[in-house]
Coordinates of C-alpha atoms in Angstrom, one line a residue:
M148 CA 95.4 173.8 128.7
S149 CA 92.9 176.3 130.3
D150 CA 94.0 178.5 133.2
I151 CA 92.2 177.2 135.6
S152 CA 91.8 177.3 139.5
P153 CA 89.1 177.8 142.4
E154 CA 90.4 181.3 142.2
N155 CA 89.9 181.5 138.3
P156 CA 87.3 178.5 137.8
I157 CA 85.6 178.0 134.4
P158 CA 82.3 179.6 134.0
G159 CA 79.1 178.0 135.8
A160 CA 81.2 176.2 138.2
H161 CA 81.0 176.3 142.2
P162 CA 84.4 177.2 144.0
E163 CA 84.4 174.5 146.3
L164 CA 83.6 171.6 143.4
A165 CA 86.4 173.5 141.1
S166 CA 88.9 173.3 144.5
L167 CA 88.5 169.3 144.5
A168 CA 89.0 169.1 141.0
T169 CA 92.6 170.6 140.5
R170 CA 94.0 168.0 143.0
P171 CA 96.8 166.1 141.3
Y172 CA 95.0 163.0 140.7
A173 CA 96.9 159.8 142.1
P174 CA 98.3 157.1 139.6
K175 CA 96.0 155.1 137.4
S176 CA 97.1 152.4 138.0
L177 CA 96.0 152.8 142.2
R178 CA 92.1 153.8 140.7
A179 CA 91.2 155.0 136.5
I180 CA 90.6 159.0 136.4
W181 CA 87.0 158.7 135.6
L182 CA 86.6 157.1 139.4
Q183 CA 88.6 159.5 141.0
I184 CA 86.3 162.2 139.1
Y185 CA 83.7 160.3 140.7
D186 CA 85.1 159.9 144.1
R187 CA 85.2 163.9 144.2
L188 CA 81.8 164.6 142.8
A189 CA 80.4 162.3 145.5
D190 CA 82.4 164.1 148.1
A191 CA 81.1 167.3 147.0
I192 CA 77.4 166.2 146.7
E193 CA 77.7 163.9 150.1
R194 CA 78.9 167.1 151.7
D195 CA 77.2 169.3 150.4
L196 CA 79.3 171.6 148.8
V197 CA 77.0 171.7 145.9
A198 CA 73.9 172.1 147.0
P199 CA 70.7 169.5 146.4
G200 CA 69.1 171.2 143.2
T201 CA 72.4 173.0 142.0
K202 CA 72.5 172.8 138.2
L203 CA 76.3 171.1 136.9
P204 CA 78.8 172.9 134.8
G205 CA 78.1 171.4 131.4
E206 CA 80.5 168.2 130.0
V207 CA 82.8 170.4 128.3
H208 CA 83.2 172.9 131.1
L209 CA 83.1 169.5 133.1
A210 CA 86.4 168.4 130.9
D211 CA 88.3 171.6 131.4
L212 CA 88.0 171.8 134.7
F213 CA 89.2 168.4 135.1
G214 CA 91.5 168.3 132.9
V215 CA 90.8 164.7 131.3
S216 CA 88.2 164.0 127.9
R217 CA 84.4 164.3 127.9
I218 CA 84.0 160.4 127.8
T219 CA 86.1 160.4 131.1
V220 CA 83.8 162.7 132.4
R221 CA 80.5 161.6 131.1
R222 CA 81.2 157.8 132.4
A223 CA 81.9 159.7 136.2
L224 CA 78.6 161.1 135.6
A225 CA 76.5 158.4 134.1
L226 CA 77.4 156.1 137.5
H227 CA 76.3 158.8 139.5
Q228 CA 73.1 159.3 137.8
S229 CA 72.4 155.4 137.8
E230 CA 72.9 155.5 141.8
G231 CA 70.2 158.7 141.6
K232 CA 72.5 160.9 143.0
L233 CA 72.3 163.3 139.6
Q234 CA 68.9 163.7 137.7
A235 CA 69.1 164.5 133.7
R236 CA 67.1 166.9 132.8
K237 CA 66.3 166.4 128.8
G238 CA 67.1 170.0 127.6
V239 CA 68.3 171.4 130.3
G240 CA 71.3 169.5 132.2
I241 CA 72.4 167.6 135.1
F242 CA 71.1 168.7 138.2
V243 CA 72.1 167.0 142.0
R244 CA 69.1 165.3 142.9
Q245 CA 66.9 166.7 146.0
K246 CA 67.2 164.9 149.6
P247 CA 65.3 162.1 149.8
R248 CA 60.9 163.8 150.6
Y249 CA 58.9 162.3 153.3
F250 CA 55.6 160.4 151.8
E251 CA 53.3 159.7 154.0
I252 CA 51.3 156.3 152.9
R253 CA 47.8 156.4 155.1
N254 CA 44.7 154.7 153.7
D255 CA 42.9 158.5 153.4
M256 CA 45.3 160.7 152.0
T257 CA 46.1 162.0 148.7
F258 CA 49.5 162.2 146.9
A259 CA 49.8 166.0 147.4
D260 CA 49.0 165.5 151.0
S261 CA 51.3 162.7 152.0
L262 CA 54.1 164.3 150.0
V263 CA 55.5 166.8 152.9
A264 CA 57.3 168.6 149.9
D265 CA 59.0 171.5 152.4
G266 CA 58.0 174.6 150.4
G267 CA 58.5 172.3 146.9
E268 CA 55.5 173.2 143.9
I269 CA 53.6 170.4 143.0
S270 CA 52.4 169.5 139.5
T271 CA 51.5 167.2 137.8
R272 CA 51.3 165.9 133.6
T273 CA 49.0 163.6 131.8
L274 CA 50.6 161.4 129.9
L275 CA 47.6 158.9 128.7
L276 CA 44.2 158.6 128.9
E277 CA 42.3 155.9 127.2
R278 CA 40.4 153.0 127.4
G279 CA 41.7 149.7 126.6
A280 CA 42.0 145.9 127.6
A281 CA 42.9 145.7 131.6
S282 CA 45.9 143.6 132.8
A283 CA 45.6 140.2 134.1
E284 CA 45.7 141.7 137.8
A285 CA 43.1 144.6 137.0
A286 CA 40.8 141.5 135.1
R287 CA 41.2 139.4 138.5
L288 CA 40.5 142.9 141.2
F289 CA 37.3 144.6 139.2
G290 CA 36.4 140.8 138.2
L291 CA 35.9 141.2 134.9
S292 CA 37.4 138.8 131.8
P293 CA 40.4 138.8 129.7
G294 CA 40.4 141.9 127.4
D295 CA 37.5 143.7 128.9
P296 CA 37.8 147.6 128.9
V297 CA 39.1 149.7 131.4
L298 CA 40.3 153.3 131.9
K299 CA 44.0 153.5 131.8
L300 CA 45.5 157.1 133.1
H301 CA 49.2 157.4 133.1
R302 CA 50.7 160.8 135.3
L303 CA 54.0 162.0 135.9
R304 CA 54.0 164.0 139.1
M305 CA 56.5 166.9 139.2
L306 CA 58.4 168.5 142.5
D307 CA 59.5 172.4 141.7
G308 CA 59.4 171.4 138.1
A309 CA 61.7 167.6 138.6
P310 CA 60.4 165.0 137.7
I311 CA 59.5 162.7 141.1
Y312 CA 56.8 160.2 140.6
V313 CA 55.4 157.8 137.3
S314 CA 52.3 156.0 138.1
R315 CA 50.0 153.8 135.8
K316 CA 46.1 154.1 136.9
E317 CA 43.2 151.5 135.5
F318 CA 39.5 152.1 136.8
P319 CA 37.2 149.9 136.3
L320 CA 34.7 151.3 133.5
A321 CA 31.4 150.1 134.1
R322 CA 31.8 152.2 137.7
F323 CA 33.1 155.2 135.7
P324 CA 31.5 155.4 132.5
R325 CA 32.1 159.0 132.3
F326 CA 35.4 159.1 133.6
E327 CA 37.0 160.8 130.9
A328 CA 34.2 163.9 130.5
D329 CA 34.7 164.1 134.7
Y330 CA 38.7 164.4 134.5
A331 CA 39.1 166.9 132.1
E332 CA 36.9 169.2 134.1
S333 CA 39.4 168.8 137.5
A334 CA 42.5 166.6 136.4
S335 CA 41.7 165.1 139.5
V336 CA 41.2 161.3 140.3
V337 CA 39.5 162.0 143.7
A338 CA 36.9 164.7 141.7
V339 CA 36.0 162.1 139.8
Y340 CA 35.2 159.7 142.7
R341 CA 33.0 162.4 143.9
A342 CA 31.1 162.6 140.7
T343 CA 30.8 159.3 140.9
G344 CA 29.2 159.5 144.3
I345 CA 32.0 158.0 146.7
A346 CA 32.9 160.8 148.6
H347 CA 35.1 158.6 150.6
Y348 CA 37.9 155.9 149.7
R349 CA 40.5 153.7 151.3
R350 CA 44.2 152.9 150.6
A351 CA 43.1 149.2 150.8
E352 CA 46.8 147.6 150.2
T353 CA 50.2 149.0 149.2
R354 CA 53.3 147.0 148.0
V355 CA 56.6 148.6 147.6
R356 CA 59.4 146.5 145.8
G357 CA 63.1 147.7 144.7
G358 CA 64.2 147.2 141.2
L359 CA 65.8 148.9 138.4
A360 CA 64.3 151.3 135.6
S361 CA 62.9 150.9 132.6
R362 CA 64.5 152.6 129.4
E363 CA 60.3 154.4 129.6
E364 CA 60.9 154.6 133.4
A365 CA 64.0 156.0 132.8
D366 CA 63.3 158.6 129.7
I367 CA 59.9 159.9 131.9
L368 CA 61.5 160.5 134.8
G369 CA 65.4 162.2 133.7
L370 CA 66.9 158.7 134.9
T371 CA 70.0 156.4 133.3
P372 CA 68.3 153.0 132.1
K373 CA 68.6 150.6 135.4
T374 CA 68.5 153.0 138.2
P375 CA 67.6 152.0 141.2
V376 CA 64.0 152.6 141.9
Q377 CA 61.1 151.4 144.1
H378 CA 57.7 150.3 142.4
V379 CA 55.0 150.8 144.2
T380 CA 51.3 149.1 143.9
S381 CA 48.1 150.0 145.4
I382 CA 44.4 149.6 145.7
N383 CA 41.7 151.7 146.0
R384 CA 38.7 150.7 148.1
D385 CA 35.1 152.2 148.5
P386 CA 33.3 152.4 151.5
D387 CA 31.4 148.9 150.6
G388 CA 34.7 147.8 150.0
A389 CA 34.7 147.2 145.9
A390 CA 37.9 147.9 144.5
I391 CA 37.8 151.1 142.3
E392 CA 41.2 151.7 141.3
L393 CA 44.7 149.9 140.3
N394 CA 47.5 151.6 141.1
R395 CA 51.5 150.9 140.1
G396 CA 54.3 153.6 140.3
C397 CA 57.6 154.2 140.1
W398 CA 60.0 156.7 142.3
P399 CA 63.7 157.2 142.0
M400 CA 65.4 155.4 145.5
S401 CA 67.0 158.2 146.2
S402 CA 63.7 160.5 145.4
V403 CA 61.3 160.0 148.4
E404 CA 61.4 157.6 151.9
L405 CA 58.0 156.3 151.8
V406 CA 56.4 156.5 155.9
F407 CA 53.1 154.1 156.5
T408 CA 51.7 155.3 159.1
S409 CA 47.8 154.2 160.8
D410 CA 45.1 156.2 160.5
G411 CA 45.3 157.5 163.6

């Protein structure tokens, strides 16, 4: 066994985490070792001994630190990931998730305006832009026949480089015949609205429901499948009341606090 102690931790280990790790374990008959490791990690996260955004040591180092196998450590990490306390970034490592962000939902605010990022940098990655058959809900909303085409836009929002929100949008093709060209110039849906003569719009409806991340959502957001998430469905309308966008979004449950406000 390596000579590991709070004074002589492994490379990359946080000193307070090392101190928690080197405490004697209770008998396995009282609580499984992997759950005791889970408890110690939870203690470190909840007391901010390991600050939000901190990258944890790798599995090999953590196994050495806690004096157990990688499989044992992996079980403890996986439970924290499923609960949203930790976030795996593919090819990078496992991080302590940031504290929930304040996201104000008001009918005239853009995503960037709604997310108070405390100085964080918001970036966007377009995952899909294509024409395809409308979903049943979009067909009803836009007054289309089954199978009629719409514009589909899937995007990933990131905060300080970490995935925080994925959205799947549908737009009526007849209303936005130049959507692809207008979006290519700006990567902004609001700019597409304006290019089509829609100077103002309003979020007419927002529905929020809890659920579990699908495998696709988990892959995009860097979560363990079946992690608790918030699914948000919203509808944008133009000044005349016509529906111009159906949006379905997904937030990790612990990443955001949704706050509904009036227009003031």
